[in-house]
Coordinates of C-alpha atoms in Angstrom, one line a residue:
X27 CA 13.5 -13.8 -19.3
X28 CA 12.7 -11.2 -21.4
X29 CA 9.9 -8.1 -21.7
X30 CA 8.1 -6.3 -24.5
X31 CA 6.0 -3.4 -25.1
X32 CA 2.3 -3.6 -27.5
X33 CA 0.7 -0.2 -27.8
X34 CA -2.7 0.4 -28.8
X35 CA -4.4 3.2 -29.2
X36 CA -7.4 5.1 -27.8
X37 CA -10.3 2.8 -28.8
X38 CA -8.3 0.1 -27.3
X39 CA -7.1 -1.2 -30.6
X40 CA -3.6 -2.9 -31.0
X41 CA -1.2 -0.2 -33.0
X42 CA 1.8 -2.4 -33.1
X43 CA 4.8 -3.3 -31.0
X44 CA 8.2 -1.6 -29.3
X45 CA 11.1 -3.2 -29.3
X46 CA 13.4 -0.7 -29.3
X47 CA 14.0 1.6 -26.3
X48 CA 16.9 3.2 -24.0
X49 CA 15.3 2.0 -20.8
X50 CA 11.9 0.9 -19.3
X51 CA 10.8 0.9 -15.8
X52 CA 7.4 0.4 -14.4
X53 CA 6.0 -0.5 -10.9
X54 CA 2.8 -3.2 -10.1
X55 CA 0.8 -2.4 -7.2
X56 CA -1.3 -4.1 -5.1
X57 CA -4.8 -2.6 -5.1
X58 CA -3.3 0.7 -5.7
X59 CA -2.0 2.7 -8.8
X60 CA 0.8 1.4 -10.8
X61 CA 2.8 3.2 -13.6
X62 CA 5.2 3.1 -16.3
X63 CA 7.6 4.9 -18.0
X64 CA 9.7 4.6 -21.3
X65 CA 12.8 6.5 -22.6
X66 CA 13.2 6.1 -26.1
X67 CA 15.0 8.0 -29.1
X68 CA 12.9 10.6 -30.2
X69 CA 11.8 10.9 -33.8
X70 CA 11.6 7.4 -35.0
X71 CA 9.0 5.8 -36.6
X72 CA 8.3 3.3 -32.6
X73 CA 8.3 6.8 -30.7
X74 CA 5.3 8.0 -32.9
X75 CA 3.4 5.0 -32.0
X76 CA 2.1 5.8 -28.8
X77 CA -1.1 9.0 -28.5
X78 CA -3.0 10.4 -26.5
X79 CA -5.3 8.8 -25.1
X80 CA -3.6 4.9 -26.0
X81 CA -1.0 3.2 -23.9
X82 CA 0.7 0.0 -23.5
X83 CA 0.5 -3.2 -22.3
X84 CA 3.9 -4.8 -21.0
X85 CA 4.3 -8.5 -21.3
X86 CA 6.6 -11.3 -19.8
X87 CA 7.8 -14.2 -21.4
X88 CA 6.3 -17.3 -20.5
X89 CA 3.5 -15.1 -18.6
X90 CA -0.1 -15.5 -20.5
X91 CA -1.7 -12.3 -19.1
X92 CA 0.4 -8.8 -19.3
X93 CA 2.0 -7.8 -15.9
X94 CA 0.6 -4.0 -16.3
X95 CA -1.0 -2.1 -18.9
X96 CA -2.3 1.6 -18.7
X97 CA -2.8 5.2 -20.7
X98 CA 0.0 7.6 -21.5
X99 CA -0.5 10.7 -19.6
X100 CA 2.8 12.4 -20.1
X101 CA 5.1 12.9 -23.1
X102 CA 8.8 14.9 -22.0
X103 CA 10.8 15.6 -24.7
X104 CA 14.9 15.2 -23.3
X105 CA 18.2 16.6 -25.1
X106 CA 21.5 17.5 -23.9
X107 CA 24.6 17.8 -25.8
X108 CA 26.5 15.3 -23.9
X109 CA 24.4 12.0 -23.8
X110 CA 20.8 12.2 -25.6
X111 CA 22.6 14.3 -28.7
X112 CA 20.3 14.2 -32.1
X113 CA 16.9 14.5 -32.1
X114 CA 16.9 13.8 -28.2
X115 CA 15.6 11.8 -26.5
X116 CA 11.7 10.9 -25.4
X117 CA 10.1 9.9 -21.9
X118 CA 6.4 8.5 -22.3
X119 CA 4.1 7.2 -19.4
X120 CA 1.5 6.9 -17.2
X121 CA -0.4 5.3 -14.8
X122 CA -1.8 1.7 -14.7
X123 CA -5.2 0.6 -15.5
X124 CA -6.0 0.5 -11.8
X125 CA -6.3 4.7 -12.1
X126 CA -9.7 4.1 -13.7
X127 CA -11.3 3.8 -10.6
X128 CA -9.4 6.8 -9.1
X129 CA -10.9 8.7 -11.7
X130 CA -14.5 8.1 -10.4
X131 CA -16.5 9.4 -7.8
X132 CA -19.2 7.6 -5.3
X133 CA -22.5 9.5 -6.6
X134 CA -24.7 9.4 -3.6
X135 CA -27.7 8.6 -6.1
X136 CA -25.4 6.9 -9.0
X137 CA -28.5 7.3 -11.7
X138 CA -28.5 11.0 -11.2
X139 CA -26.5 13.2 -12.6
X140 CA -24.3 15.7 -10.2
X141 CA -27.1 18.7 -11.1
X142 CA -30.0 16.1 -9.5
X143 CA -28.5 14.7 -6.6
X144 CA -30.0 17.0 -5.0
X145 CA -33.4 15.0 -5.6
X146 CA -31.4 12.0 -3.6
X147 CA -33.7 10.7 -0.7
X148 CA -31.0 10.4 1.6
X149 CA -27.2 12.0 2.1
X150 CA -25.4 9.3 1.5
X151 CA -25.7 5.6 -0.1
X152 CA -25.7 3.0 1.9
X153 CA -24.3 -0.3 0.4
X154 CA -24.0 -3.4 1.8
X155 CA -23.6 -7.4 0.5
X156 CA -20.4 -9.9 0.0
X157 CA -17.0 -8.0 -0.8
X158 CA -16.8 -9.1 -3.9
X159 CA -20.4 -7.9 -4.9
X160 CA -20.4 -4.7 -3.5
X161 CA -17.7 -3.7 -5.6
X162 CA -18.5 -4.9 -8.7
X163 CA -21.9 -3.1 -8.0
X164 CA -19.5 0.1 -7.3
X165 CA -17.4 0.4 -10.3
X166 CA -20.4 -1.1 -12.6
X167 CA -22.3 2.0 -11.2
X168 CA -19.3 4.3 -11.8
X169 CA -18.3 3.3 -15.2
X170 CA -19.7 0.3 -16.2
X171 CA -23.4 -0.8 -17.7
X172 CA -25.1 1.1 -15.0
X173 CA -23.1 4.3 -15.4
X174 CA -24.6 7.6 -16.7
X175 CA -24.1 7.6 -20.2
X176 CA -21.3 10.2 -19.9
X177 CA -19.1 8.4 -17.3
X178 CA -19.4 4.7 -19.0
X179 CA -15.9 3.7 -20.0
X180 CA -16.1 1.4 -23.2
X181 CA -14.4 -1.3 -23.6
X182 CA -14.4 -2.1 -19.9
X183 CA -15.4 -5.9 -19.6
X184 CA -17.0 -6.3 -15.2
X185 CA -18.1 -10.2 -14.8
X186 CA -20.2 -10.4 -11.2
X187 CA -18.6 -11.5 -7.7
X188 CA -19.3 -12.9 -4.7
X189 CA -16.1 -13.3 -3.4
X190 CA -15.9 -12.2 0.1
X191 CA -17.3 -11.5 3.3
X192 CA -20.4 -9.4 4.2
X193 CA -19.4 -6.1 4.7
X194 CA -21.4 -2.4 4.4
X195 CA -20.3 1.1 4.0
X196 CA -21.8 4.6 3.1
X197 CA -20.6 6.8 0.3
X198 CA -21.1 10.3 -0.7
X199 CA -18.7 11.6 -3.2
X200 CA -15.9 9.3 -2.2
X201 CA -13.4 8.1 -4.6
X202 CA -14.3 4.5 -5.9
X203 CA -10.9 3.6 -6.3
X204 CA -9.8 5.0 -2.6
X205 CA -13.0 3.2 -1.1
X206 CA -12.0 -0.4 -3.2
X207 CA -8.2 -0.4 -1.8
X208 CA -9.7 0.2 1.7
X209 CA -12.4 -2.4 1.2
X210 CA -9.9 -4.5 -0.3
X211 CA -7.5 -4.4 2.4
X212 CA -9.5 -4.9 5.4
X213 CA -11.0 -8.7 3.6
X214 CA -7.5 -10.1 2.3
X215 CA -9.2 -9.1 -1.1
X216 CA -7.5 -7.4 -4.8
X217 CA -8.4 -6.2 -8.0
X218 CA -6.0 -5.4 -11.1
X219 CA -7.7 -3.7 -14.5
X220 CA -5.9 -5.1 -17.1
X221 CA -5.8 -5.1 -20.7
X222 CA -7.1 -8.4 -22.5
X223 CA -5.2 -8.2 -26.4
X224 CA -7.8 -11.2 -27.9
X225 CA -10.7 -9.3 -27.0
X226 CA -9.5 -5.6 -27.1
X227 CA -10.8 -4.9 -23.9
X228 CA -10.2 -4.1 -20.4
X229 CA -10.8 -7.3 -17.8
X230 CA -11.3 -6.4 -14.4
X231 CA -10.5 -8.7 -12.1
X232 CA -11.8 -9.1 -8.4
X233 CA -9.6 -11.9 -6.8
X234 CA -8.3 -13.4 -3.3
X235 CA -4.6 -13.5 -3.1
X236 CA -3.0 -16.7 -2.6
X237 CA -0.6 -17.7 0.4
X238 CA 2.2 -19.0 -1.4
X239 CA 4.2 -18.6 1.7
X240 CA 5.4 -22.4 1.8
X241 CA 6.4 -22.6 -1.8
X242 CA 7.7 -19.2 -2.5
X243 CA 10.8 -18.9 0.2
X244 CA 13.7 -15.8 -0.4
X245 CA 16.5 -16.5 0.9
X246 CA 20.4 -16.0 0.4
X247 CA 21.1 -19.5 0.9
X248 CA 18.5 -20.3 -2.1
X249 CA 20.2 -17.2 -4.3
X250 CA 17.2 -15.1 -5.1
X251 CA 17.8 -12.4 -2.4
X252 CA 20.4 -9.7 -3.1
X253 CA 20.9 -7.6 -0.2
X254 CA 19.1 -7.6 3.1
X255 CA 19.3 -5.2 6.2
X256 CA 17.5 -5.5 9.8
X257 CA 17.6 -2.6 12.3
X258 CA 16.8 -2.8 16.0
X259 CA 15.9 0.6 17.8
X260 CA 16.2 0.9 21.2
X261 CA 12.8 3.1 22.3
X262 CA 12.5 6.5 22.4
X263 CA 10.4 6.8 25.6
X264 CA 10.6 4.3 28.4
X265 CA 8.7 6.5 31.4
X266 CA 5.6 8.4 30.8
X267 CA 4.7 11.6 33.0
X268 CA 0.9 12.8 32.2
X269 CA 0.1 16.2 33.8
X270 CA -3.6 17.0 34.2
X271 CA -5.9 19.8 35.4
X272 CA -5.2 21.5 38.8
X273 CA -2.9 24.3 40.0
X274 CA 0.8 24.4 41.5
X275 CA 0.2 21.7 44.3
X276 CA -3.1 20.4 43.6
X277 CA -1.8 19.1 39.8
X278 CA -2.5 15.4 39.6
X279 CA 0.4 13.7 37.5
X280 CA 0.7 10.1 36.4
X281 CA 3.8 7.5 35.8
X282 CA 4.0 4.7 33.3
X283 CA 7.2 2.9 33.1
X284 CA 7.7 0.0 30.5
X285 CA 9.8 -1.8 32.8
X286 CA 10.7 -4.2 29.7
X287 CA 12.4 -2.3 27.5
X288 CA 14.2 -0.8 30.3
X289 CA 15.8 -4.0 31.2
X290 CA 16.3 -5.0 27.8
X291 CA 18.3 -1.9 26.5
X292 CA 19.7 -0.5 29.6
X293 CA 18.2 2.8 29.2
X294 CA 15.5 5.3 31.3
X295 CA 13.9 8.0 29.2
X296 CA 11.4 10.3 30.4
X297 CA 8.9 12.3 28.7
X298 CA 6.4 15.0 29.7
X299 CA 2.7 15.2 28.4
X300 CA 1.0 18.3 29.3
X301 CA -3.1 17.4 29.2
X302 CA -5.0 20.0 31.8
X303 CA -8.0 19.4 29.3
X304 CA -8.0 16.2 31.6
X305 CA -10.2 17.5 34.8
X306 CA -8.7 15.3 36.9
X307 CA -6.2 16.8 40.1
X308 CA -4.6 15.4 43.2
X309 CA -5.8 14.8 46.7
X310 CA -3.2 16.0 48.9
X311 CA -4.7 14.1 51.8
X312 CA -3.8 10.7 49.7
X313 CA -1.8 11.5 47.3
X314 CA -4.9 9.8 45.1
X315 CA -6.6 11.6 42.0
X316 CA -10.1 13.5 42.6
X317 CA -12.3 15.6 40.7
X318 CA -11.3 19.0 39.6
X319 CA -14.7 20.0 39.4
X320 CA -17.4 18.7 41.8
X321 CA -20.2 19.3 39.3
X322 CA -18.4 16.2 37.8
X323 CA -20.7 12.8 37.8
X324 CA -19.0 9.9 38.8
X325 CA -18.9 7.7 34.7
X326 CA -17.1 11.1 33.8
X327 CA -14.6 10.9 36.7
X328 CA -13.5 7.3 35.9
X329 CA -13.8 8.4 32.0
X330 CA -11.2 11.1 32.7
X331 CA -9.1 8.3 35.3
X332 CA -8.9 6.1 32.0
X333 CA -7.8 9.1 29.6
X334 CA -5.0 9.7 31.6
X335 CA -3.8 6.3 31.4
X336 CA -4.4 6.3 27.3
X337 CA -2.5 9.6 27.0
X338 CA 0.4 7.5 28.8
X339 CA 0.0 4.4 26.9
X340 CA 0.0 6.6 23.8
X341 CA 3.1 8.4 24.2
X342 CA 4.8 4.6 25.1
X343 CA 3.3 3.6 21.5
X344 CA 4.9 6.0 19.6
X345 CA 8.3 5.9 21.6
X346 CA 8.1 2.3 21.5
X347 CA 11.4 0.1 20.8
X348 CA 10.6 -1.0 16.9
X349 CA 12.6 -3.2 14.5
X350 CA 11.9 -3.5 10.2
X351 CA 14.2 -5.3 8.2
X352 CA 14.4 -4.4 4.1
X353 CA 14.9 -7.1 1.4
X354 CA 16.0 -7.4 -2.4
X355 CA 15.0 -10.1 -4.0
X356 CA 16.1 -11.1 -7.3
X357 CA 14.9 -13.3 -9.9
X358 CA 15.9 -16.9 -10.7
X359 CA 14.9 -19.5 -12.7
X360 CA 13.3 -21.5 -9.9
X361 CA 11.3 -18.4 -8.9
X362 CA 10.3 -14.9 -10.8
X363 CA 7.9 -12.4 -10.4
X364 CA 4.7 -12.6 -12.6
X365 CA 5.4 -16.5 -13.3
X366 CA 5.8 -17.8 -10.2
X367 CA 4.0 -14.9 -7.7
X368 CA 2.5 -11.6 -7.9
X369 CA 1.3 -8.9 -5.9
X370 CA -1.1 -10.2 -3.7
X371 CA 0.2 -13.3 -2.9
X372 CA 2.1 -14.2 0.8
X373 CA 5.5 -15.0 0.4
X374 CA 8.1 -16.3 3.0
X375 CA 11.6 -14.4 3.6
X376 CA 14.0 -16.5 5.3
X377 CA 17.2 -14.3 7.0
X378 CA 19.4 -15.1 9.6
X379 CA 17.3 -18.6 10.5
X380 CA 14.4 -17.0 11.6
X381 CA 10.8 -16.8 8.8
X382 CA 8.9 -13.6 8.1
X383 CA 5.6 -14.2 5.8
X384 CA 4.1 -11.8 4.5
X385 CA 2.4 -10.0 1.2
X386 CA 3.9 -8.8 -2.1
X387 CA 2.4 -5.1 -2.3
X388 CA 4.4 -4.3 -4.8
X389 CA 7.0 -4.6 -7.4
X390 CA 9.1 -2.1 -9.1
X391 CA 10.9 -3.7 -12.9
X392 CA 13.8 -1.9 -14.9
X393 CA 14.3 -3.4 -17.8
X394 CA 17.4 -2.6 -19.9
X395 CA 17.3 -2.0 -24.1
X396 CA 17.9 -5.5 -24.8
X397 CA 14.6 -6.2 -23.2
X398 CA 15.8 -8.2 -20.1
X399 CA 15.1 -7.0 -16.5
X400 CA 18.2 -5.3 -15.1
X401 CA 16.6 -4.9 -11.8
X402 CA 13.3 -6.5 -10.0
X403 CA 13.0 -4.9 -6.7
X404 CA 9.5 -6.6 -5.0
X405 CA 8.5 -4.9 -1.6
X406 CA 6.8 -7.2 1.2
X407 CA 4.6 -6.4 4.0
X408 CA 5.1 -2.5 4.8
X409 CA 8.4 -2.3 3.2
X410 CA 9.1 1.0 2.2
X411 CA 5.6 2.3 3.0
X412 CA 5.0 5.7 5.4
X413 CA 3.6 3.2 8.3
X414 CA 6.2 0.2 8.6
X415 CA 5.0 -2.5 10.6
X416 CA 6.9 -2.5 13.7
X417 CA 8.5 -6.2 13.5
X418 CA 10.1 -5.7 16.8
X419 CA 10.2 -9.4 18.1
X420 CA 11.0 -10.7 14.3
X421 CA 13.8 -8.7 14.2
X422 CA 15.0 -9.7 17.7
X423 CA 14.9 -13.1 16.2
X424 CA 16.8 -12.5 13.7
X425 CA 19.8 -11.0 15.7
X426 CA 19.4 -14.1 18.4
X427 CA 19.6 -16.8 15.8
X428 CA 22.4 -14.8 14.6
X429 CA 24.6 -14.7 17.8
X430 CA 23.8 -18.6 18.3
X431 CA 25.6 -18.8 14.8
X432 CA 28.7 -16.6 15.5
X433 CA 28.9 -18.4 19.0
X434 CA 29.4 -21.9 17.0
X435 CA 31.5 -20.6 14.6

């Protein structure tokens, strides 16, 4: 299934077409950023196409709406003797669309200008309605009809929403498109801006992500996963000593044990968490904790009883056992990105016997000169984010189903 590349230019205007390039890569997000980048020969009539302040839109085969389009924001100029001889080579690219709202901030008094907010009745704006509403409200007042004149975006085409749950929120100079992923996330919610070529125009689209999860299945034995790996780490911390205020003898210290893990892995590990801010120490008649300072009512003496127990279960959390797995899917022709699913949608992975469903967040394309995709490389759930899920008992799954198959064979 092939790809190709429409530029057009800074008044939105188709400029023509690329077909000829050294390699293309670009990554679709999920209610984030995405971006692309192109390496082409430099000096040829295609590499001149693209300008500041135009862009592309990248299109699938059998696909009716573009997978990405966005700006250029960088042009890098690349020549070495050896490989990209000539005139050299040229890398062009940017971010996706979905930067627009990146760009913006949350006026506190959106008619105002930044000189008059000052004049705003209140600190921050309060806003409040279905999802869906509230942010088409947001990004209307940040660059769309209701903008100040000088922060309107044209071209940008914002039909109305009610998608969604209630929610509310206060802004003050927070940035729109930071405040829509969070919205977005927390209500099983998106949004894409995306480049419409009949009309010239950006769409922005506010959508609920479908659950695909019993049609779109990965697996090896259906060919469209590559490679997989699952990991299973034992913990880090199984016993928890808290220390808290009093001297030598009279400091108060406290033991959780997750007895569990212990069992399961064979292993005691003990950690040490200094907290004298806790006034809290021990009575040496009963072994039992007491106030370290009389003056102490009794609410904050069973408030300082239950931090102790949160700093242990806290140090436990982060030393817990954990488990992620990593998969590569690749395309067929029963299933491909962009026809079949897209970010947003919940998918099902299917390894080792045991199911895992979760959401497409995003999916990173290379596409070789002959405009076919050498590589599509979509990442579920947390997969490769800074804060995997722990999928501990998923995992464990995973490695039982697979000893009940090695015991048969």
């Amino acid at each position: 299934m092939g790809y190709r590349v429409e530029v057009f230019d800074k008044n939105l205007k188709r400029v023509g077409e690329i077909d000829e390039w050294i390699s293309l890569d670009f990554t679709v997000r999920l209610r984030q950023e995405g971006m692309w980048q192109l390496l082409i020969k430099a000096g040829t009539p295609q590499s001149s196409l693209i300008e500041k302040g135009g862009g592309v839109v990248i299109w699938q085969e059998g696909v009716s709406k573009p997978l990405l389009s966005g700006q250029v924001d960088t042009f890098q100029k690349y020549w070495t003797k050896v490989q990209h001889t000539g005139p050299g080579s040229l890398y062009i690219g940017g971010k996706c669309h979905n930067s627009l709202p990146y760009r913006r901030l949350a006026f506190p008094s959106p008619a105002r200008p930044v000189a008059e907010q000052y004049k705003s009745s209140m600190p921050s704006r309060l806003v409040a309605g279905k999802a869906g509403t509230v942010m088409y409200n947001e990004i209307d007042r940040a660059m769309g009809s209701q903008a100040l004149p000088d922060r309107k975006i044209p071209g940008l085409d914002l039909p109305p929403s009610d998608l969604g749950i209630p929610m509310f929120d206060t802004l003050r100079f927070d940035v729109v498109g930071s405040k829509l992923e969070d919205w977005c996330e927390r209500r099983n919610m998106g949004y894409r801006f995306i480049y419409n070529a009949d009309h010239q125009q950006i769409d922005v689209e506010i959508f609920q992500p479908r659950d695909l999860s019993k049609s779109v299945r990965l697996s090896p034995e259906l060919g469209n996963l590559r490679e997989y790996i699952w990991t299973l780490n034992a913990p880090k911390v199984t016993r928890v000593i808290v220390g808290c205020a009093g001297e030598n003898l009279e400091r108060y210290y406290y033991q959780k044990v997750d007895s569990a893990s212990e069992a399961e892995w064979g292993l005691q590990i003990e950690q040490f968490v200094d907290r004298r801010d806790i006034q809290v120490k021990v009575d040496r008649a009963t072994g039992k904790p007491t106030k370290a300072d009389s003056a102490m009512t009794t609410e904050e003496f069973e408030e300082a009883k239950r931090a102790v127990e949160e700093a242990a279960d806290d140090a436990l959390k982060e030393g817990v056992k954990s488990g992620n797995f990593q998969i590569y899917p690749i395309d067929t022709d029963a299933c491909r990105f962009g026809r079949d699913y897209f970010v947003g949608d919940t998918v099902t992975v299917v390894v080792d016997g045991t199911e895992y469903s979760d959401v497409v967040r995003e999916v990173v394309i290379s596409v070789d000169d002959g405009g076919n995709a050498a590589d599509v490389s979509p990442k579920i759930g947390e997969q490769g984010s800074g804060e995997p899920l722990n999928l501990y008992k998923t995992v464990y799954e995973m490695q039982k189903q697979l000893r009940r198959l090695e015991a048969r064979m």
